[in-house]
CSV table of C-alpha atoms in Angstrom, one decimal:
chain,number,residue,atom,x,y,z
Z,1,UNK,CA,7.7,10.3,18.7
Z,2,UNK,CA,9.3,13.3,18.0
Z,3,UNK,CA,12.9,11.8,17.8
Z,4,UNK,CA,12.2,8.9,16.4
Z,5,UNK,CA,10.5,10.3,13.5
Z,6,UNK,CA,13.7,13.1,13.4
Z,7,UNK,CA,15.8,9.7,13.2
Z,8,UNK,CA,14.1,7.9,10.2
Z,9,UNK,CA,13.3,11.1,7.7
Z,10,UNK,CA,17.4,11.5,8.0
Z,11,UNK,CA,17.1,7.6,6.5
Z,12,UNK,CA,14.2,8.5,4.2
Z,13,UNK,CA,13.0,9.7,0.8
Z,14,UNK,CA,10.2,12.1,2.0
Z,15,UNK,CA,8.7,15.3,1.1
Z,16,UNK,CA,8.4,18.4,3.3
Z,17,UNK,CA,4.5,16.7,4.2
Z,18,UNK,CA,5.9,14.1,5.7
Z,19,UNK,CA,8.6,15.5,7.6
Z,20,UNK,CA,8.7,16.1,11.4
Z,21,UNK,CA,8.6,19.9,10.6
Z,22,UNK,CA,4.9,19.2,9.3
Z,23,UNK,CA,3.9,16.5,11.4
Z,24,UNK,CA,4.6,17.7,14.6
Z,25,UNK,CA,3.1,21.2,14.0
Z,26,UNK,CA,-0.2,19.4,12.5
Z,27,UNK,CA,-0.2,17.0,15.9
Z,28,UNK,CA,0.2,19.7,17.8
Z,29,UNK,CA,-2.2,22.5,16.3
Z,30,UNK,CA,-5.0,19.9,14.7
Z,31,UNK,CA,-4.5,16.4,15.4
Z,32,UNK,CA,-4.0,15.8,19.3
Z,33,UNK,CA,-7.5,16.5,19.9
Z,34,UNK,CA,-8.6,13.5,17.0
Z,35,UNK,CA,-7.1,10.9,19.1
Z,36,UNK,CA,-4.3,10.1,16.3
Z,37,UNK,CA,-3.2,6.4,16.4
Z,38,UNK,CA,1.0,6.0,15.6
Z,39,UNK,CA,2.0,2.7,13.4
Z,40,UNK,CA,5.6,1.8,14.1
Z,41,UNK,CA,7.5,-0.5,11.8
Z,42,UNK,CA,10.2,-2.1,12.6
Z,43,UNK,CA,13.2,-4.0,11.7
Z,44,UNK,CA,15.1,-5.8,14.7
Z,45,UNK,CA,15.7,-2.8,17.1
Z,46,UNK,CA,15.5,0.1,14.3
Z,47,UNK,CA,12.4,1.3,13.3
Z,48,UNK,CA,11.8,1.6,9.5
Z,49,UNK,CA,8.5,2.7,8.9
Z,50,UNK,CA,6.2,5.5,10.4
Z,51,UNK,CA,2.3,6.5,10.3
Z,52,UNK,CA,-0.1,8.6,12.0
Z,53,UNK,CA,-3.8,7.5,11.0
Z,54,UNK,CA,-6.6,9.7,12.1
Z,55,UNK,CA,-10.5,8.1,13.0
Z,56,UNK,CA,-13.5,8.9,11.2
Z,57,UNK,CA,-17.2,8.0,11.0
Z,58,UNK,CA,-18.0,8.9,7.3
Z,59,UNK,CA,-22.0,8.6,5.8
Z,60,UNK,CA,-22.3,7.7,2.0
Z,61,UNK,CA,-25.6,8.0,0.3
Z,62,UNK,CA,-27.9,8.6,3.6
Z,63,UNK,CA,-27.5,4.8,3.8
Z,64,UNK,CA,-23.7,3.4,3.5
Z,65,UNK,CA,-21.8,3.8,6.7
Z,66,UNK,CA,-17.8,4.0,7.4
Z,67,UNK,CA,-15.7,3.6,9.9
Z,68,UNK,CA,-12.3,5.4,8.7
Z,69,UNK,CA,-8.7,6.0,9.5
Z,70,UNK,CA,-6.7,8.7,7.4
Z,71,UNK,CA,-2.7,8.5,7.0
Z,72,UNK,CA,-1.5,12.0,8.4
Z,73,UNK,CA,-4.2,14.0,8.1
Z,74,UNK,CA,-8.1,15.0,8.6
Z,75,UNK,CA,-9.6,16.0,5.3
Z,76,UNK,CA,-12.5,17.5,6.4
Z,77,UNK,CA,-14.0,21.0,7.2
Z,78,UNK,CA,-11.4,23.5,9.3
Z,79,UNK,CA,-9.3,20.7,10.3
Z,80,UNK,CA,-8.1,19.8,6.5
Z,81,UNK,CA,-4.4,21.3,5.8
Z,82,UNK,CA,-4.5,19.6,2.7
Z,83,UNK,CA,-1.4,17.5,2.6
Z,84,UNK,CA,0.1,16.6,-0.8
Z,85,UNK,CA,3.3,14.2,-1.5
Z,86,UNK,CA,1.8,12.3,1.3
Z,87,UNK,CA,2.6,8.6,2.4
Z,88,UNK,CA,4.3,6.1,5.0
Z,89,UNK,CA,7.5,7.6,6.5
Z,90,UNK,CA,9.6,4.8,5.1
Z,91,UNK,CA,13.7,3.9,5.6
Z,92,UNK,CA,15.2,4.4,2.3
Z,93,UNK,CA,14.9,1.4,0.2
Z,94,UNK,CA,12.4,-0.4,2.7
Z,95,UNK,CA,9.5,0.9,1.3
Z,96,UNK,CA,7.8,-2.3,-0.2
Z,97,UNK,CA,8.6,-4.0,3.6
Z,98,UNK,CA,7.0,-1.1,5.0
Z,99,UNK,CA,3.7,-1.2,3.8
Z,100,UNK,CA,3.8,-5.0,3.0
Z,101,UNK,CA,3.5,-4.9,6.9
Z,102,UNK,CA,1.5,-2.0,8.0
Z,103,UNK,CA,-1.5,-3.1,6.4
Z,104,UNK,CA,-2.0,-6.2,7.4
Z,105,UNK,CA,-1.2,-4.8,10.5
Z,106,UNK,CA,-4.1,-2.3,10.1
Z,107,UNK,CA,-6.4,-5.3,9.7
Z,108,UNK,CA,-5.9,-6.8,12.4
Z,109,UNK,CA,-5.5,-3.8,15.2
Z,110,UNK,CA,-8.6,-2.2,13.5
Z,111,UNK,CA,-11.2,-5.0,13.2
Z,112,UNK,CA,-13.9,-2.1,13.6
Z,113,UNK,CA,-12.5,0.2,10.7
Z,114,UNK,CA,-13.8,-0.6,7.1
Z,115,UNK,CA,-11.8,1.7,4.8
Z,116,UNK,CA,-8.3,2.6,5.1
Z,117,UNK,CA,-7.6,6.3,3.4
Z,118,UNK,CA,-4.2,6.8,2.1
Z,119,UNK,CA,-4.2,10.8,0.1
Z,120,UNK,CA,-1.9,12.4,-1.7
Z,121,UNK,CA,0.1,9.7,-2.4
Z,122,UNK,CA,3.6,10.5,-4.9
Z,123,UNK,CA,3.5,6.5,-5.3
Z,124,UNK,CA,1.5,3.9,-4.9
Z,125,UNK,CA,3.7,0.6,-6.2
Z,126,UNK,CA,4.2,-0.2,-2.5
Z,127,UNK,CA,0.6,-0.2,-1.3
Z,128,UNK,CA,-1.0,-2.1,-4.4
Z,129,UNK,CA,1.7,-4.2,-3.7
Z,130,UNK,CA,0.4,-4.7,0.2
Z,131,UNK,CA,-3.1,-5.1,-1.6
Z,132,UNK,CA,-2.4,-8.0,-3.9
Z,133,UNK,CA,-0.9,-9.8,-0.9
Z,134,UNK,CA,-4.1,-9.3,0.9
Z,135,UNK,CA,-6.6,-9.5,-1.8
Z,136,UNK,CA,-9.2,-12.1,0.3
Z,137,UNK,CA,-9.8,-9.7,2.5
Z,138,UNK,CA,-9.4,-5.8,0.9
Z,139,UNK,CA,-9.7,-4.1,-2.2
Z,140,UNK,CA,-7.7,-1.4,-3.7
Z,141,UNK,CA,-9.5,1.9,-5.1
Z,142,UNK,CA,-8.1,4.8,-6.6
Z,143,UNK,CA,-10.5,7.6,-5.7
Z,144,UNK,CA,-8.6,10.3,-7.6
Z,145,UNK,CA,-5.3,11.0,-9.9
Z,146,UNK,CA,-4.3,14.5,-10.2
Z,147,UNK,CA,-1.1,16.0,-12.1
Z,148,UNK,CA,1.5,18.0,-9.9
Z,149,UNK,CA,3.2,20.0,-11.8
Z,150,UNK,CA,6.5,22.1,-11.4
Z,151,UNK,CA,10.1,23.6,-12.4
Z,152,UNK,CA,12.6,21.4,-13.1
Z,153,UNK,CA,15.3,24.2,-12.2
Z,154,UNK,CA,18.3,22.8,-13.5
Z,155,UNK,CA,16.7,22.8,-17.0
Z,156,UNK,CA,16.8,26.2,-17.1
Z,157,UNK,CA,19.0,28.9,-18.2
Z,158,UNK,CA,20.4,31.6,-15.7
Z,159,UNK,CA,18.3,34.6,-16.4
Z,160,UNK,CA,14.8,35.8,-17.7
Z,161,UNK,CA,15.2,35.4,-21.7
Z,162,UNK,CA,16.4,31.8,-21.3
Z,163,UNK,CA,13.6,30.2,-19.1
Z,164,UNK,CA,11.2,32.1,-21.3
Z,165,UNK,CA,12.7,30.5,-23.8
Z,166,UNK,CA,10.5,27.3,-22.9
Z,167,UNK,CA,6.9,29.2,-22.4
Z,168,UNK,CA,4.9,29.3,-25.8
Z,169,UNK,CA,5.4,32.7,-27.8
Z,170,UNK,CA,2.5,34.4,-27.2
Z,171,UNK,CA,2.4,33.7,-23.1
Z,172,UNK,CA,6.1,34.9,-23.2
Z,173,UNK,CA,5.2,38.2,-24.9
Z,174,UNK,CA,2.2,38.9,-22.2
Z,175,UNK,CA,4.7,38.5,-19.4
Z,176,UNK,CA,7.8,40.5,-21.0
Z,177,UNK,CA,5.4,43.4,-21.8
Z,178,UNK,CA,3.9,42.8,-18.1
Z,179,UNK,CA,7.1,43.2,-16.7
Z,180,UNK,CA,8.2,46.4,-19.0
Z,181,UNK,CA,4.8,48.2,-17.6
Z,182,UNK,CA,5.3,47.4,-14.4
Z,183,UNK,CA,9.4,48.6,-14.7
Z,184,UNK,CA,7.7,52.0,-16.4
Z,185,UNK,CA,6.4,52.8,-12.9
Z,186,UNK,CA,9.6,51.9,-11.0
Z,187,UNK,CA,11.6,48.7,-11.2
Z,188,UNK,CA,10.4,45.7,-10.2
Z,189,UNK,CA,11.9,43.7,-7.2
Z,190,UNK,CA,12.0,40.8,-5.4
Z,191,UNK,CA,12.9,40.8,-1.9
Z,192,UNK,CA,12.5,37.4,0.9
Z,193,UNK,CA,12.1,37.3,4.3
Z,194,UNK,CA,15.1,37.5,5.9
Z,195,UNK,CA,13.7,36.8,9.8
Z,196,UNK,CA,10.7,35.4,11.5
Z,197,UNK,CA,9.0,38.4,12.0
Z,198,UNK,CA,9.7,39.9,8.7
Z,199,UNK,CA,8.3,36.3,7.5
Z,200,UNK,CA,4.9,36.6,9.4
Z,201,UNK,CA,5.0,40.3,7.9
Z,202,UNK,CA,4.7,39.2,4.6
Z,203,UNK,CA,2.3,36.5,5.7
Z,204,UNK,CA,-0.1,38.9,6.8
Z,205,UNK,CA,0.7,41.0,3.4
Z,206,UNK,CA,-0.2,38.0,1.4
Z,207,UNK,CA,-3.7,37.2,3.6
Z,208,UNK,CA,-4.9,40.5,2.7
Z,209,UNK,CA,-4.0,40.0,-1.7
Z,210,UNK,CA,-5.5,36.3,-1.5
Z,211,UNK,CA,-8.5,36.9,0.5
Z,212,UNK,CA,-9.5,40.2,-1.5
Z,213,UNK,CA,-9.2,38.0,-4.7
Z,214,UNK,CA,-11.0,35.2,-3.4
Z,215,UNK,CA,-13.8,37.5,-1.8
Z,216,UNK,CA,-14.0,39.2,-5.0
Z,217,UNK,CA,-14.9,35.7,-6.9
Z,218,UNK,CA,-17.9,35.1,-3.7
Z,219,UNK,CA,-15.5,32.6,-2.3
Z,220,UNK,CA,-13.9,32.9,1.5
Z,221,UNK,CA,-10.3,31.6,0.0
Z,222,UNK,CA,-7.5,29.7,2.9
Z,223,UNK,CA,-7.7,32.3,5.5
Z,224,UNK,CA,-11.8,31.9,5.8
Z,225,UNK,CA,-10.5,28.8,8.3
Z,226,UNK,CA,-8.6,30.1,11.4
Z,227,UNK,CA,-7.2,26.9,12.1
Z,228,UNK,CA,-6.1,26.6,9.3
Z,229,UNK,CA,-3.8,30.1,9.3
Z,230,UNK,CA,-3.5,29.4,13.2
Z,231,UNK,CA,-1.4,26.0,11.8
Z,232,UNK,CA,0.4,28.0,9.0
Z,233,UNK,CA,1.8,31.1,11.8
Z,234,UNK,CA,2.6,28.1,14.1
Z,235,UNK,CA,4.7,26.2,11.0
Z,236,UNK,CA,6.4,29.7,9.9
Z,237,UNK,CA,7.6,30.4,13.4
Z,238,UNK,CA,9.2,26.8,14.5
Z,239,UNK,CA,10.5,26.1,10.8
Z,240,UNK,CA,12.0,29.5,9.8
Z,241,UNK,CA,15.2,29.8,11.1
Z,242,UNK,CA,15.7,25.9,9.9
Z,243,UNK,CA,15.7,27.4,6.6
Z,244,UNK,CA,12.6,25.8,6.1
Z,245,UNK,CA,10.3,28.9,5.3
Z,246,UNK,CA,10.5,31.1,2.4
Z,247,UNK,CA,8.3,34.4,2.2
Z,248,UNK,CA,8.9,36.1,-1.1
Z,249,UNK,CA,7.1,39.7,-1.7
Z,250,UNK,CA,7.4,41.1,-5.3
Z,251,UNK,CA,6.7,45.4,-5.4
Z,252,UNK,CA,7.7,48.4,-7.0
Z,253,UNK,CA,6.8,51.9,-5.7
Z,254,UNK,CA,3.9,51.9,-6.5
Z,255,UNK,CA,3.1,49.0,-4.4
Z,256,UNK,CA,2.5,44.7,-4.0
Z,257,UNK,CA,2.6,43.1,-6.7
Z,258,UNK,CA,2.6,39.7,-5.0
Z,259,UNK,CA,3.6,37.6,-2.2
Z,260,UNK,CA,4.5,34.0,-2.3
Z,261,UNK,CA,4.9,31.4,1.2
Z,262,UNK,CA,6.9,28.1,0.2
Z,263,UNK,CA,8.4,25.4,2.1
Z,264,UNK,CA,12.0,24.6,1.3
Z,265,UNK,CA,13.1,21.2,1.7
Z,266,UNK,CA,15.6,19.2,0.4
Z,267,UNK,CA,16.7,22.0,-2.6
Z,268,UNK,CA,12.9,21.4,-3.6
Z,269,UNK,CA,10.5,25.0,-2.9
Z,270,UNK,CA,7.5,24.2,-2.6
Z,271,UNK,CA,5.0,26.9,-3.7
Z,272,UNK,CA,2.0,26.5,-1.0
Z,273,UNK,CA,0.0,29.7,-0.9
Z,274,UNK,CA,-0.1,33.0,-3.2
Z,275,UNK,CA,-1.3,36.3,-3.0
Z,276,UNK,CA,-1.4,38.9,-6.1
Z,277,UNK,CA,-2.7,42.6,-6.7
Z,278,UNK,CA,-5.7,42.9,-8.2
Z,279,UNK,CA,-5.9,45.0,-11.2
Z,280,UNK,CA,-7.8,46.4,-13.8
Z,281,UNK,CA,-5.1,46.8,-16.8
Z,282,UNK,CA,-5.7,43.0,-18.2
Z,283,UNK,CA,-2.2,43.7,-19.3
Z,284,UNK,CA,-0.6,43.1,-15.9
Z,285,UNK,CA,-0.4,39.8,-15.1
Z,286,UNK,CA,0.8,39.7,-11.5
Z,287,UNK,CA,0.7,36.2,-10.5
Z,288,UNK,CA,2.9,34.9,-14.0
Z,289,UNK,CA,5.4,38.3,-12.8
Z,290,UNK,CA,5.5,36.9,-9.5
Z,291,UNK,CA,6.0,33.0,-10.6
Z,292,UNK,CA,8.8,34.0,-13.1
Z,293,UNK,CA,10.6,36.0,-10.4
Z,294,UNK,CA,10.5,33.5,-7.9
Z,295,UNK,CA,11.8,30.7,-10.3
Z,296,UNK,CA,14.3,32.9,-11.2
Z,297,UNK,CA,15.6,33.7,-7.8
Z,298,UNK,CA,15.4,30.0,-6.1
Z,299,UNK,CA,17.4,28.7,-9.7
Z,300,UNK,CA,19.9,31.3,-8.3
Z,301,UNK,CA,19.9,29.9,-5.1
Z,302,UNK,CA,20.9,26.9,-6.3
Z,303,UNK,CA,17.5,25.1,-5.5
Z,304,UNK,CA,16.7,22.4,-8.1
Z,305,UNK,CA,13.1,21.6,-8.6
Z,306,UNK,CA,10.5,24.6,-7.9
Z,307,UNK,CA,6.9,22.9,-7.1
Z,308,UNK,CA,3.3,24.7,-7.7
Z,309,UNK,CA,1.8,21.2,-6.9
Z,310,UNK,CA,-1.0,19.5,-7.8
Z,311,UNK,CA,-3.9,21.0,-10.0
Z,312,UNK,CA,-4.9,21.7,-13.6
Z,313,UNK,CA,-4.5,26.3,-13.6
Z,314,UNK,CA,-3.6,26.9,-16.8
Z,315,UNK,CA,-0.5,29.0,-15.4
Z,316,UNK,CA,1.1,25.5,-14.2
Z,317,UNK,CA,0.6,23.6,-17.3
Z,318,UNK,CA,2.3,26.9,-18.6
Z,319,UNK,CA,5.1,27.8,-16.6
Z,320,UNK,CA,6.6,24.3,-15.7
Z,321,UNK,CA,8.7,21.2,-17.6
Z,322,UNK,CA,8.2,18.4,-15.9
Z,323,UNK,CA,5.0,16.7,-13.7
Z,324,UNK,CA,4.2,13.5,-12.1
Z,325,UNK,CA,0.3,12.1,-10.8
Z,326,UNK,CA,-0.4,11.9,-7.0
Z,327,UNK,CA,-2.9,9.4,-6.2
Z,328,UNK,CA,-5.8,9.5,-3.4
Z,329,UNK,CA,-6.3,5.7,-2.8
Z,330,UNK,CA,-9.1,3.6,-0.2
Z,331,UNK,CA,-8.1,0.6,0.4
Z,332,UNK,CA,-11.8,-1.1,1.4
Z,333,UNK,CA,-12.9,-4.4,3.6
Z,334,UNK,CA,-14.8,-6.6,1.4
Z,335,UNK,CA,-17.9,-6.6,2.9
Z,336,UNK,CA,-21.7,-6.4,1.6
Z,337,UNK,CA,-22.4,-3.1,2.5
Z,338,UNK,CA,-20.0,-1.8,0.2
Z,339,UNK,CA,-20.9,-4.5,-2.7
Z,340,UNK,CA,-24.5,-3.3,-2.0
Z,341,UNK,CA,-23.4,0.3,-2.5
Z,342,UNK,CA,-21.4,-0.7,-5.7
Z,343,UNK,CA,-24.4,-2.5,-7.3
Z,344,UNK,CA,-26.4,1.0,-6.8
Z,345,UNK,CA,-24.1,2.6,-8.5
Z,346,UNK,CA,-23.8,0.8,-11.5
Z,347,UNK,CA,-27.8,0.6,-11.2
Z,348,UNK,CA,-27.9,4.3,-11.6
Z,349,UNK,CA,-25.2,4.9,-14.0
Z,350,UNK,CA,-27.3,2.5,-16.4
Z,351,UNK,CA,-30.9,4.7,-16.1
Z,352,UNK,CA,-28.5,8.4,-16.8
């Protein structure tokens, strides 16, 4: 699997999620054990389409149940890695043929299975495509829409007074006047992980900032699930010296300020986990310090697009220039059950 899936992302528009440097370490650290089922597509003798769906019994309502399959992932308790820019590996341009065929496909290897869970999705043209072709038998639902948001780095000027240049007036004053208190104490730097271990260093750095936050709001935060940093260590070690892997730590003399793990793929960073100082002057912000840094110093490294993903924190909306909407879609067998448990629903919305 492993070079066949290496073989089609060279052919392929994918994100870092669907690549081999995130499948394989998920297979290996979480999925192996969930009996995860592979869906080949192909065209003659070259394969042109790639899945791994995952099995799941799921229980709606005390009454409605599901059998499941999940595309690349488990979303559920310490086995969720929470995947985002998900979807079929495809071969460039043979998207639509891709999952014009694996679902029907689906349907008719998975008799058993009555909801088909594809999260995450950057697009979803293809599989409401795949739908409308097998409307008698399936339905498409859109679950949830959420904005991913991020730097479009080649927008941006050079150095700190031009990319503030697009943050509102007041929010630009906060983090100038952050960065002149923190410079007051000693200068501000940011350095990045320039080995493995130097990597895991600042990894561990980083648990401590996040989980003392996170524990400070009565919440556990990421590291609370050890499979979940277990995966994390095992994706830093295979994927750093592929230039895949990019610890950044932010500090003065004084101390942290923050610590930043991103993937790097494709001149796209991907910001996936953060960890700031805590502090009681409300006028150090160390997280937008941090951010500004970092977008800074991958625009100077000639990355183009600089990603703090999907959510609504106000520091997104206010630090990047462009988004787009991933899309968590169910693509559901018509079949009472579920028309019961739609009729309830509507029942109840009516007596609210």
């Amino acid at each position: 699997l492993q070079e066949a899936w290496l073989e089609l992302q060279a052919r392929a528009d994918c994100s870092f999620f669907q690549s081999w440097s995130w499948i394989g370490t998920w297979l290996q650290q979480i999925a192996a054990e969930l009996s995860p089922q592979v869906v080949t597509v192909s065209q003659g003798a070259e394969i042109v389409g790639l899945g791994i769906f995952i099995s799941k019994k799921l229980k709606r309502h005390y009454l409605i149940n599901s059998q499941s399959l999940f595309l690349n992932e488990s979303p559920f308790n310490d086995k969720n890695m929470v995947i985002e820019y998900n979807g079929l590996l495809a071969a460039r341009g043979c998207e639509p043929v891709v999952y014009a065929q694996t679902l029907p496909f689906l349907l008719k290897s998975f008799p058993e299975v009555d909801e088909f869970f594809f999260g995450a999705l950057h697009s979803v043209n293809e599989l409401e495509a795949a739908v409308k072709s097998n409307q008698h038998a399936v339905e498409y639902i859109c679950q949830q829409e959420s904005i991913a948001r991020s730097v479009n780095l080649k927008k941006i000027g050079d150095n700190l007074d031009d990319y503030l240049t697009s943050i509102s007036k007041s929010r630009r004053t906060q983090i100038k006047r952050s960065l002149r208190l923190y410079d007051e104490i000693s200068q501000v730097k940011i350095n990045e992980a320039e080995t493995v271990e130097q990597a895991l260093q600042y990894f561990d750095g980083l648990k401590v900032l996040h989980t003392n936050r996170w524990q400070r709001s009565g919440r556990a935060g990421s590291f609370a699930n050890s499979n979940w940093e277990r995966f994390h260590r095992a994706l830093i070690s295979d994927c750093f010296n592929r230039g895949e892997i990019q610890l950044l730590k932010v500090d003065n003399r004084h101390g942290e300020i923050g610590y930043l793990y991103n993937f790097i793929w494709r001149k796209r960073v991907y910001v996936l986990q953060t960890g700031f100082a805590m502090t009681q002057d409300k006028r150090l912000m160390p997280g937008y310090v941090t951010h500004v840094l970092a977008i800074l110093h991958n625009k100077n490294k000639g990355f183009e697009v600089y990603d703090l993903m999907h959510g609504d924190d106000l520091y997104k909306k206010q630090l990047c220039n462009q988004e787009q909407v991933l899309y968590w879609a169910v693509i559901q067998r018509k079949r009472l059950k579920f028309a019961l448990e739609d009729a309830a629903r509507l029942l109840l919305r009516k007596f609210r």
